[in-house]
Amino acid sequence: MSSILWIDLQPSVFCFNKKLACILSQSRHVRRWSFQHDLDEICSLSTIFDFLRETVDQLDSPPHVVAHGLSGTVASLFARQFPTLFRSLTLISVDPISTNQWTSHYLEMRRKLPCARSSILSHIVPLLFDKKSNYTNLVLSGFFEKCLDSDFIPGSIASHSLLPNLSSIDIPLSIINGSHDFVIDQNSALRWKPHLNNGDRFYSLPGGHHFSHFSQPKLYGELINSFLEMIPDSFSTAFPDQFNPSLSRKISS
């Protein structure tokens, strides 16, 4: 059975992915690829690709890749360039428009509003999760502050750094987005539709937010495992006949 590689470009907030990663590890071997660049050095997409390819080349076989948010955007761009290195790709809270990231919303607000970082984060962070609490908001904001200071983020307050938008890839693709994700609006399904190949899946979770997999890891685990079980270990870049097409769908949480 093929293993899972969880791609993580923002390790400061990986704690919100950990529950789901643990659930997936109950049925498959899960590895985590974490990237943290030197703050004194310029980090480009090609730099990330070089490090990621070096890791994947060392594996016994192409892995099933899972990634959230910005990590999913980069994983999709990598898969488009190197389709034979992944067996499949599962994206959580990812939009074809690459600028639809929580960090993009934060940076845009910092540019336009005369507000401190803490004030903007206190507004944004509750919108990313299913439940609201003043105490948890204060705690969670600390993780996102660290992410802004330490992790890979395209652009800055002073300048824009755009990633290419996403398009079709030549491996099985599954997308799980939330219908109430303020980072990715409900039209994401329409934007993904032209890029879905035969057999790809798109799930829209009613009421789901950007980090709903943190509060509903079991549901996300079931969706991911059901997708991976349909992909034979001998899968190649051409879809097998038994891999039936799946339309965009909504499911109950």
PDB file of C-alpha atoms in Angstrom:
ATOM      1  CA  MET A   1       0.000   0.000   0.000  1.00  0.00           C
ATOM      2  CA  SER A   2       1.399   3.372  -1.026  1.00  0.00           C
ATOM      3  CA  SER A   3       2.371   5.784   1.738  1.00  0.00           C
ATOM      4  CA  ILE A   4       1.173   9.353   2.310  1.00  0.00           C
ATOM      5  CA  LEU A   5       3.462  12.360   2.197  1.00  0.00           C
ATOM      6  CA  TRP A   6       2.079  15.408   3.997  1.00  0.00           C
ATOM      7  CA  ILE A   7       3.652  18.544   2.552  1.00  0.00           C
ATOM      8  CA  ASP A   8       4.043  21.328   5.087  1.00  0.00           C
ATOM      9  CA  LEU A   9       5.403  24.742   4.139  1.00  0.00           C
ATOM     10  CA  GLN A  10       4.135  26.479   7.267  1.00  0.00           C
ATOM     11  CA  PRO A  11       5.285  24.355  10.225  1.00  0.00           C
ATOM     12  CA  SER A  12       4.168  26.994  12.754  1.00  0.00           C
ATOM     13  CA  VAL A  13       0.538  26.008  12.118  1.00  0.00           C
ATOM     14  CA  PHE A  14       1.032  22.275  11.505  1.00  0.00           C
ATOM     15  CA  CYS A  15      -0.578  21.627  14.901  1.00  0.00           C
ATOM     16  CA  PHE A  16      -3.927  22.191  13.158  1.00  0.00           C
ATOM     17  CA  ASN A  17      -3.129  19.403  10.670  1.00  0.00           C
ATOM     18  CA  LYS A  18      -1.836  16.907  13.206  1.00  0.00           C
ATOM     19  CA  LYS A  19      -5.161  15.287  14.171  1.00  0.00           C
ATOM     20  CA  LEU A  20      -5.949  14.450  10.563  1.00  0.00           C
ATOM     21  CA  ALA A  21      -2.414  13.196   9.911  1.00  0.00           C
ATOM     22  CA  CYS A  22      -2.731  10.856  12.919  1.00  0.00           C
ATOM     23  CA  ILE A  23      -6.050   9.476  11.646  1.00  0.00           C
ATOM     24  CA  LEU A  24      -4.562   8.821   8.205  1.00  0.00           C
ATOM     25  CA  SER A  25      -1.600   7.060   9.833  1.00  0.00           C
ATOM     26  CA  GLN A  26      -3.981   4.395  11.176  1.00  0.00           C
ATOM     27  CA  SER A  27      -4.333   2.915   7.682  1.00  0.00           C
ATOM     28  CA  ARG A  28      -1.199   4.108   5.843  1.00  0.00           C
ATOM     29  CA  HIS A  29       2.332   5.103   6.632  1.00  0.00           C
ATOM     30  CA  VAL A  30       2.372   8.915   6.821  1.00  0.00           C
ATOM     31  CA  ARG A  31       5.506  10.979   6.363  1.00  0.00           C
ATOM     32  CA  ARG A  32       5.697  14.726   6.829  1.00  0.00           C
ATOM     33  CA  TRP A  33       7.842  16.916   4.596  1.00  0.00           C
ATOM     34  CA  SER A  34       8.384  20.212   6.394  1.00  0.00           C
ATOM     35  CA  PHE A  35      10.095  23.237   4.878  1.00  0.00           C
ATOM     36  CA  GLN A  36      11.521  26.177   6.784  1.00  0.00           C
ATOM     37  CA  HIS A  37      13.805  28.562   4.988  1.00  0.00           C
ATOM     38  CA  ASP A  38      16.610  30.716   6.326  1.00  0.00           C
ATOM     39  CA  LEU A  39      15.124  34.159   6.920  1.00  0.00           C
ATOM     40  CA  ASP A  40      18.325  35.784   5.650  1.00  0.00           C
ATOM     41  CA  GLU A  41      18.047  34.073   2.260  1.00  0.00           C
ATOM     42  CA  ILE A  42      15.708  34.609  -0.674  1.00  0.00           C
ATOM     43  CA  CYS A  43      13.346  31.669  -1.107  1.00  0.00           C
ATOM     44  CA  SER A  44      11.891  30.966  -4.540  1.00  0.00           C
ATOM     45  CA  LEU A  45       9.478  28.345  -5.810  1.00  0.00           C
ATOM     46  CA  SER A  46      12.319  26.603  -7.616  1.00  0.00           C
ATOM     47  CA  THR A  47      14.220  26.314  -4.314  1.00  0.00           C
ATOM     48  CA  ILE A  48      11.264  24.546  -2.710  1.00  0.00           C
ATOM     49  CA  PHE A  49      10.888  22.288  -5.748  1.00  0.00           C
ATOM     50  CA  ASP A  50      14.551  21.278  -5.592  1.00  0.00           C
ATOM     51  CA  PHE A  51      14.341  20.270  -1.924  1.00  0.00           C
ATOM     52  CA  LEU A  52      11.020  18.482  -2.366  1.00  0.00           C
ATOM     53  CA  ARG A  53      12.189  16.555  -5.409  1.00  0.00           C
ATOM     54  CA  GLU A  54      15.328  15.471  -3.568  1.00  0.00           C
ATOM     55  CA  THR A  55      13.141  13.985  -0.839  1.00  0.00           C
ATOM     56  CA  VAL A  56      10.608  12.303  -3.130  1.00  0.00           C
ATOM     57  CA  ASP A  57      13.378  10.770  -5.271  1.00  0.00           C
ATOM     58  CA  GLN A  58      14.598   8.915  -2.186  1.00  0.00           C
ATOM     59  CA  LEU A  59      11.258   7.172  -1.574  1.00  0.00           C
ATOM     60  CA  ASP A  60      10.665   3.600  -2.729  1.00  0.00           C
ATOM     61  CA  SER A  61       7.611   4.612  -4.767  1.00  0.00           C
ATOM     62  CA  PRO A  62       5.622   7.756  -5.550  1.00  0.00           C
ATOM     63  CA  PRO A  63       3.529   8.762  -2.514  1.00  0.00           C
ATOM     64  CA  HIS A  64      -0.026   9.946  -2.157  1.00  0.00           C
ATOM     65  CA  VAL A  65       0.380  13.617  -1.260  1.00  0.00           C
ATOM     66  CA  VAL A  66      -1.857  15.581   1.112  1.00  0.00           C
ATOM     67  CA  ALA A  67      -1.494  19.323   1.691  1.00  0.00           C
ATOM     68  CA  HIS A  68      -3.474  22.243   3.076  1.00  0.00           C
ATOM     69  CA  GLY A  69      -3.734  25.862   1.968  1.00  0.00           C
ATOM     70  CA  LEU A  70      -0.540  27.390   0.596  1.00  0.00           C
ATOM     71  CA  SER A  71       1.229  24.023   0.907  1.00  0.00           C
ATOM     72  CA  GLY A  72      -1.459  22.537  -1.356  1.00  0.00           C
ATOM     73  CA  THR A  73      -1.014  25.308  -3.899  1.00  0.00           C
ATOM     74  CA  VAL A  74       2.721  24.642  -4.103  1.00  0.00           C
ATOM     75  CA  ALA A  75       2.179  20.854  -4.164  1.00  0.00           C
ATOM     76  CA  SER A  76      -0.172  21.242  -7.144  1.00  0.00           C
ATOM     77  CA  LEU A  77       2.342  23.393  -9.030  1.00  0.00           C
ATOM     78  CA  PHE A  78       5.010  20.774  -8.317  1.00  0.00           C
ATOM     79  CA  ALA A  79       2.747  17.942  -9.504  1.00  0.00           C
ATOM     80  CA  ARG A  80       2.057  19.763 -12.744  1.00  0.00           C
ATOM     81  CA  GLN A  81       5.791  19.998 -13.424  1.00  0.00           C
ATOM     82  CA  PHE A  82       6.698  16.515 -12.133  1.00  0.00           C
ATOM     83  CA  PRO A  83       3.547  14.345 -12.494  1.00  0.00           C
ATOM     84  CA  THR A  84       5.358  11.016 -12.198  1.00  0.00           C
ATOM     85  CA  LEU A  85       6.668  11.801  -8.706  1.00  0.00           C
ATOM     86  CA  PHE A  86       3.228  11.759  -6.998  1.00  0.00           C
ATOM     87  CA  ARG A  87       0.706   8.919  -7.100  1.00  0.00           C
ATOM     88  CA  SER A  88      -2.173  11.248  -6.230  1.00  0.00           C
ATOM     89  CA  LEU A  89      -2.804  14.654  -4.713  1.00  0.00           C
ATOM     90  CA  THR A  90      -5.360  15.633  -2.067  1.00  0.00           C
ATOM     91  CA  LEU A  91      -5.827  19.367  -1.516  1.00  0.00           C
ATOM     92  CA  ILE A  92      -7.550  20.819   1.543  1.00  0.00           C
ATOM     93  CA  SER A  93      -8.815  24.423   1.417  1.00  0.00           C
ATOM     94  CA  VAL A  94      -7.133  25.231  -1.888  1.00  0.00           C
ATOM     95  CA  ASP A  95      -8.383  27.409  -4.756  1.00  0.00           C
ATOM     96  CA  PRO A  96      -7.137  27.529  -8.378  1.00  0.00           C
ATOM     97  CA  ILE A  97      -6.452  31.239  -7.833  1.00  0.00           C
ATOM     98  CA  SER A  98      -3.154  31.007  -5.992  1.00  0.00           C
ATOM     99  CA  THR A  99      -3.561  34.359  -4.226  1.00  0.00           C
ATOM    100  CA  ASN A 100      -6.521  33.029  -2.250  1.00  0.00           C
ATOM    101  CA  GLN A 101      -4.509  32.385   0.921  1.00  0.00           C
ATOM    102  CA  TRP A 102      -5.138  33.577   4.469  1.00  0.00           C
ATOM    103  CA  THR A 103      -1.779  35.346   4.341  1.00  0.00           C
ATOM    104  CA  SER A 104      -2.884  37.265   1.231  1.00  0.00           C
ATOM    105  CA  HIS A 105      -5.943  38.561   3.074  1.00  0.00           C
ATOM    106  CA  TYR A 106      -3.775  39.538   6.029  1.00  0.00           C
ATOM    107  CA  LEU A 107      -1.210  41.388   3.899  1.00  0.00           C
ATOM    108  CA  GLU A 108      -3.907  43.234   1.964  1.00  0.00           C
ATOM    109  CA  MET A 109      -5.519  44.423   5.182  1.00  0.00           C
ATOM    110  CA  ARG A 110      -2.151  45.556   6.556  1.00  0.00           C
ATOM    111  CA  ARG A 111      -1.558  47.597   3.400  1.00  0.00           C
ATOM    112  CA  LYS A 112      -4.934  49.329   3.507  1.00  0.00           C
ATOM    113  CA  LEU A 113      -5.744  49.703   7.196  1.00  0.00           C
ATOM    114  CA  PRO A 114      -3.862  51.682   9.858  1.00  0.00           C
ATOM    115  CA  CYS A 115      -4.083  48.753  12.263  1.00  0.00           C
ATOM    116  CA  ALA A 116      -1.550  46.755  14.233  1.00  0.00           C
ATOM    117  CA  ARG A 117      -0.830  43.149  13.313  1.00  0.00           C
ATOM    118  CA  SER A 118      -2.528  41.888  16.470  1.00  0.00           C
ATOM    119  CA  SER A 119      -5.768  43.711  15.624  1.00  0.00           C
ATOM    120  CA  ILE A 120      -5.921  42.260  12.117  1.00  0.00           C
ATOM    121  CA  LEU A 121      -5.116  38.739  13.290  1.00  0.00           C
ATOM    122  CA  SER A 122      -7.768  38.970  16.009  1.00  0.00           C
ATOM    123  CA  HIS A 123     -10.247  39.669  13.213  1.00  0.00           C
ATOM    124  CA  ILE A 124      -9.008  37.052  10.725  1.00  0.00           C
ATOM    125  CA  VAL A 125      -8.224  34.070  12.972  1.00  0.00           C
ATOM    126  CA  PRO A 126     -11.793  33.399  14.235  1.00  0.00           C
ATOM    127  CA  LEU A 127     -12.967  33.290  10.611  1.00  0.00           C
ATOM    128  CA  LEU A 128     -10.569  30.437   9.844  1.00  0.00           C
ATOM    129  CA  PHE A 129     -12.080  28.020  12.373  1.00  0.00           C
ATOM    130  CA  ASP A 130     -15.467  26.481  13.078  1.00  0.00           C
ATOM    131  CA  LYS A 131     -15.784  27.662  16.682  1.00  0.00           C
ATOM    132  CA  LYS A 132     -15.327  31.114  18.140  1.00  0.00           C
ATOM    133  CA  SER A 133     -13.914  31.857  21.582  1.00  0.00           C
ATOM    134  CA  ASN A 134     -12.092  34.944  22.848  1.00  0.00           C
ATOM    135  CA  TYR A 135      -9.614  32.778  24.766  1.00  0.00           C
ATOM    136  CA  THR A 136      -8.845  30.433  21.895  1.00  0.00           C
ATOM    137  CA  ASN A 137      -8.647  33.400  19.536  1.00  0.00           C
ATOM    138  CA  LEU A 138      -5.865  34.908  21.664  1.00  0.00           C
ATOM    139  CA  VAL A 139      -3.977  31.608  21.760  1.00  0.00           C
ATOM    140  CA  LEU A 140      -4.451  30.831  18.074  1.00  0.00           C
ATOM    141  CA  SER A 141      -3.283  34.281  17.009  1.00  0.00           C
ATOM    142  CA  GLY A 142       0.119  33.471  18.478  1.00  0.00           C
ATOM    143  CA  PHE A 143       0.570  30.543  16.078  1.00  0.00           C
ATOM    144  CA  PHE A 144      -0.273  32.716  13.086  1.00  0.00           C
ATOM    145  CA  GLU A 145       2.033  35.508  14.246  1.00  0.00           C
ATOM    146  CA  LYS A 146       4.862  32.991  14.349  1.00  0.00           C
ATOM    147  CA  CYS A 147       3.897  31.768  10.885  1.00  0.00           C
ATOM    148  CA  LEU A 148       4.129  35.294   9.502  1.00  0.00           C
ATOM    149  CA  ASP A 149       7.574  35.737  11.044  1.00  0.00           C
ATOM    150  CA  SER A 150       9.129  32.328  10.364  1.00  0.00           C
ATOM    151  CA  ASP A 151       7.407  30.432   7.556  1.00  0.00           C
ATOM    152  CA  PHE A 152       7.194  30.645   3.771  1.00  0.00           C
ATOM    153  CA  ILE A 153       4.758  33.358   2.678  1.00  0.00           C
ATOM    154  CA  PRO A 154       4.489  34.750  -0.858  1.00  0.00           C
ATOM    155  CA  GLY A 155       4.802  38.520  -0.782  1.00  0.00           C
ATOM    156  CA  SER A 156       5.046  41.069   2.003  1.00  0.00           C
ATOM    157  CA  ILE A 157       3.400  44.302   3.098  1.00  0.00           C
ATOM    158  CA  ALA A 158       5.712  46.192   0.771  1.00  0.00           C
ATOM    159  CA  SER A 159       5.467  44.021  -2.340  1.00  0.00           C
ATOM    160  CA  HIS A 160       3.437  41.335  -4.087  1.00  0.00           C
ATOM    161  CA  SER A 161       4.948  37.956  -4.943  1.00  0.00           C
ATOM    162  CA  LEU A 162       2.488  35.990  -7.031  1.00  0.00           C
ATOM    163  CA  LEU A 163       2.454  32.244  -7.589  1.00  0.00           C
ATOM    164  CA  PRO A 164       1.054  30.874 -10.865  1.00  0.00           C
ATOM    165  CA  ASN A 165      -2.614  29.930 -10.779  1.00  0.00           C
ATOM    166  CA  LEU A 166      -3.433  26.218 -10.714  1.00  0.00           C
ATOM    167  CA  SER A 167      -4.670  24.091 -13.599  1.00  0.00           C
ATOM    168  CA  SER A 168      -5.117  20.426 -14.548  1.00  0.00           C
ATOM    169  CA  ILE A 169      -2.546  17.862 -13.472  1.00  0.00           C
ATOM    170  CA  ASP A 170      -1.956  14.365 -14.828  1.00  0.00           C
ATOM    171  CA  ILE A 171      -2.532  12.459 -11.588  1.00  0.00           C
ATOM    172  CA  PRO A 172      -5.689  11.692  -9.554  1.00  0.00           C
ATOM    173  CA  LEU A 173      -6.810  14.824  -7.733  1.00  0.00           C
ATOM    174  CA  SER A 174      -9.149  15.326  -4.784  1.00  0.00           C
ATOM    175  CA  ILE A 175     -10.146  18.703  -3.362  1.00  0.00           C
ATOM    176  CA  ILE A 176     -11.929  19.244  -0.037  1.00  0.00           C
ATOM    177  CA  ASN A 177     -13.143  22.802   0.561  1.00  0.00           C
ATOM    178  CA  GLY A 178     -15.571  24.327   3.032  1.00  0.00           C
ATOM    179  CA  SER A 179     -18.663  26.246   1.919  1.00  0.00           C
ATOM    180  CA  HIS A 180     -18.055  28.922   4.589  1.00  0.00           C
ATOM    181  CA  ASP A 181     -14.343  29.386   3.989  1.00  0.00           C
ATOM    182  CA  PHE A 182     -13.811  33.162   3.871  1.00  0.00           C
ATOM    183  CA  VAL A 183     -10.404  32.635   2.232  1.00  0.00           C
ATOM    184  CA  ILE A 184     -11.929  30.598  -0.614  1.00  0.00           C
ATOM    185  CA  ASP A 185     -15.428  31.654  -1.640  1.00  0.00           C
ATOM    186  CA  GLN A 186     -18.220  29.331  -2.747  1.00  0.00           C
ATOM    187  CA  ASN A 187     -17.408  29.891  -6.413  1.00  0.00           C
ATOM    188  CA  SER A 188     -14.294  27.772  -5.958  1.00  0.00           C
ATOM    189  CA  ALA A 189     -16.222  24.752  -7.281  1.00  0.00           C
ATOM    190  CA  LEU A 190     -16.881  26.580 -10.557  1.00  0.00           C
ATOM    191  CA  ARG A 191     -13.241  27.643 -10.816  1.00  0.00           C
ATOM    192  CA  TRP A 192     -12.037  24.078 -10.246  1.00  0.00           C
ATOM    193  CA  LYS A 193     -14.478  22.476 -12.689  1.00  0.00           C
ATOM    194  CA  PRO A 194     -12.473  23.157 -15.916  1.00  0.00           C
ATOM    195  CA  HIS A 195      -9.367  21.648 -14.300  1.00  0.00           C
ATOM    196  CA  LEU A 196     -10.868  18.356 -13.095  1.00  0.00           C
ATOM    197  CA  ASN A 197     -10.050  15.246 -15.105  1.00  0.00           C
ATOM    198  CA  ASN A 198     -11.975  12.012 -15.351  1.00  0.00           C
ATOM    199  CA  GLY A 199     -12.018  10.507 -11.849  1.00  0.00           C
ATOM    200  CA  ASP A 200     -11.074  13.642  -9.929  1.00  0.00           C
ATOM    201  CA  ARG A 201     -13.173  14.638  -6.926  1.00  0.00           C
ATOM    202  CA  PHE A 202     -14.378  17.910  -5.474  1.00  0.00           C
ATOM    203  CA  TYR A 203     -16.073  18.029  -2.071  1.00  0.00           C
ATOM    204  CA  SER A 204     -17.812  21.077  -0.621  1.00  0.00           C
ATOM    205  CA  LEU A 205     -18.465  20.664   3.092  1.00  0.00           C
ATOM    206  CA  PRO A 206     -21.533  22.645   4.222  1.00  0.00           C
ATOM    207  CA  GLY A 207     -20.531  25.120   6.914  1.00  0.00           C
ATOM    208  CA  GLY A 208     -16.853  24.217   6.559  1.00  0.00           C
ATOM    209  CA  HIS A 209     -14.138  26.802   7.218  1.00  0.00           C
ATOM    210  CA  HIS A 210     -10.471  27.074   6.239  1.00  0.00           C
ATOM    211  CA  PHE A 211      -9.273  24.840   9.091  1.00  0.00           C
ATOM    212  CA  SER A 212     -12.335  22.599   9.466  1.00  0.00           C
ATOM    213  CA  HIS A 213     -10.115  19.523   9.267  1.00  0.00           C
ATOM    214  CA  PHE A 214      -8.861  20.533  12.730  1.00  0.00           C
ATOM    215  CA  SER A 215     -12.321  20.185  14.294  1.00  0.00           C
ATOM    216  CA  GLN A 216     -13.583  17.402  11.981  1.00  0.00           C
ATOM    217  CA  PRO A 217     -10.515  15.224  11.347  1.00  0.00           C
ATOM    218  CA  LYS A 218     -12.505  11.969  11.229  1.00  0.00           C
ATOM    219  CA  LEU A 219     -14.739  13.226   8.406  1.00  0.00           C
ATOM    220  CA  TYR A 220     -11.764  14.450   6.389  1.00  0.00           C
ATOM    221  CA  GLY A 221      -9.961  11.161   7.042  1.00  0.00           C
ATOM    222  CA  GLU A 222     -12.904   9.186   5.676  1.00  0.00           C
ATOM    223  CA  LEU A 223     -13.061  11.325   2.535  1.00  0.00           C
ATOM    224  CA  ILE A 224      -9.346  11.032   1.893  1.00  0.00           C
ATOM    225  CA  ASN A 225      -9.192   7.289   2.541  1.00  0.00           C
ATOM    226  CA  SER A 226     -12.188   6.589   0.287  1.00  0.00           C
ATOM    227  CA  PHE A 227     -10.443   8.503  -2.497  1.00  0.00           C
ATOM    228  CA  LEU A 228      -7.108   6.734  -2.024  1.00  0.00           C
ATOM    229  CA  GLU A 229      -8.738   3.305  -1.933  1.00  0.00           C
ATOM    230  CA  MET A 230      -9.964   3.844  -5.498  1.00  0.00           C
ATOM    231  CA  ILE A 231      -6.411   4.307  -6.793  1.00  0.00           C
ATOM    232  CA  PRO A 232      -4.598   1.031  -7.529  1.00  0.00           C
ATOM    233  CA  ASP A 233      -0.988   0.815  -6.308  1.00  0.00           C
ATOM    234  CA  SER A 234      -0.031   0.092  -9.917  1.00  0.00           C
ATOM    235  CA  PHE A 235      -1.602   3.377 -11.013  1.00  0.00           C
ATOM    236  CA  SER A 236       0.114   5.265 -13.790  1.00  0.00           C
ATOM    237  CA  THR A 237      -0.475   8.724 -15.234  1.00  0.00           C
ATOM    238  CA  ALA A 238      -3.339   7.327 -17.360  1.00  0.00           C
ATOM    239  CA  PHE A 239      -6.592   6.709 -15.490  1.00  0.00           C
ATOM    240  CA  PRO A 240      -7.582   3.029 -15.389  1.00  0.00           C
ATOM    241  CA  ASP A 241     -11.012   2.017 -16.690  1.00  0.00           C
ATOM    242  CA  GLN A 242     -12.296   1.113 -13.231  1.00  0.00           C
ATOM    243  CA  PHE A 243     -11.598   4.608 -11.922  1.00  0.00           C
ATOM    244  CA  ASN A 244     -15.048   6.078 -12.494  1.00  0.00           C
ATOM    245  CA  PRO A 245     -15.645   9.789 -12.993  1.00  0.00           C
ATOM    246  CA  SER A 246     -16.927  11.676  -9.963  1.00  0.00           C
ATOM    247  CA  LEU A 247     -18.803  14.967 -10.167  1.00  0.00           C
ATOM    248  CA  SER A 248     -18.441  17.912  -7.858  1.00  0.00           C
ATOM    249  CA  ARG A 249     -20.486  17.143  -4.778  1.00  0.00           C
ATOM    250  CA  LYS A 250     -21.638  18.473  -1.436  1.00  0.00           C
ATOM    251  CA  ILE A 251     -21.792  16.249   1.623  1.00  0.00           C
ATOM    252  CA  SER A 252     -23.271  16.597   5.053  1.00  0.00           C
ATOM    253  CA  SER A 253     -20.835  17.058   7.911  1.00  0.00           C
TER     254      SER A 253
END
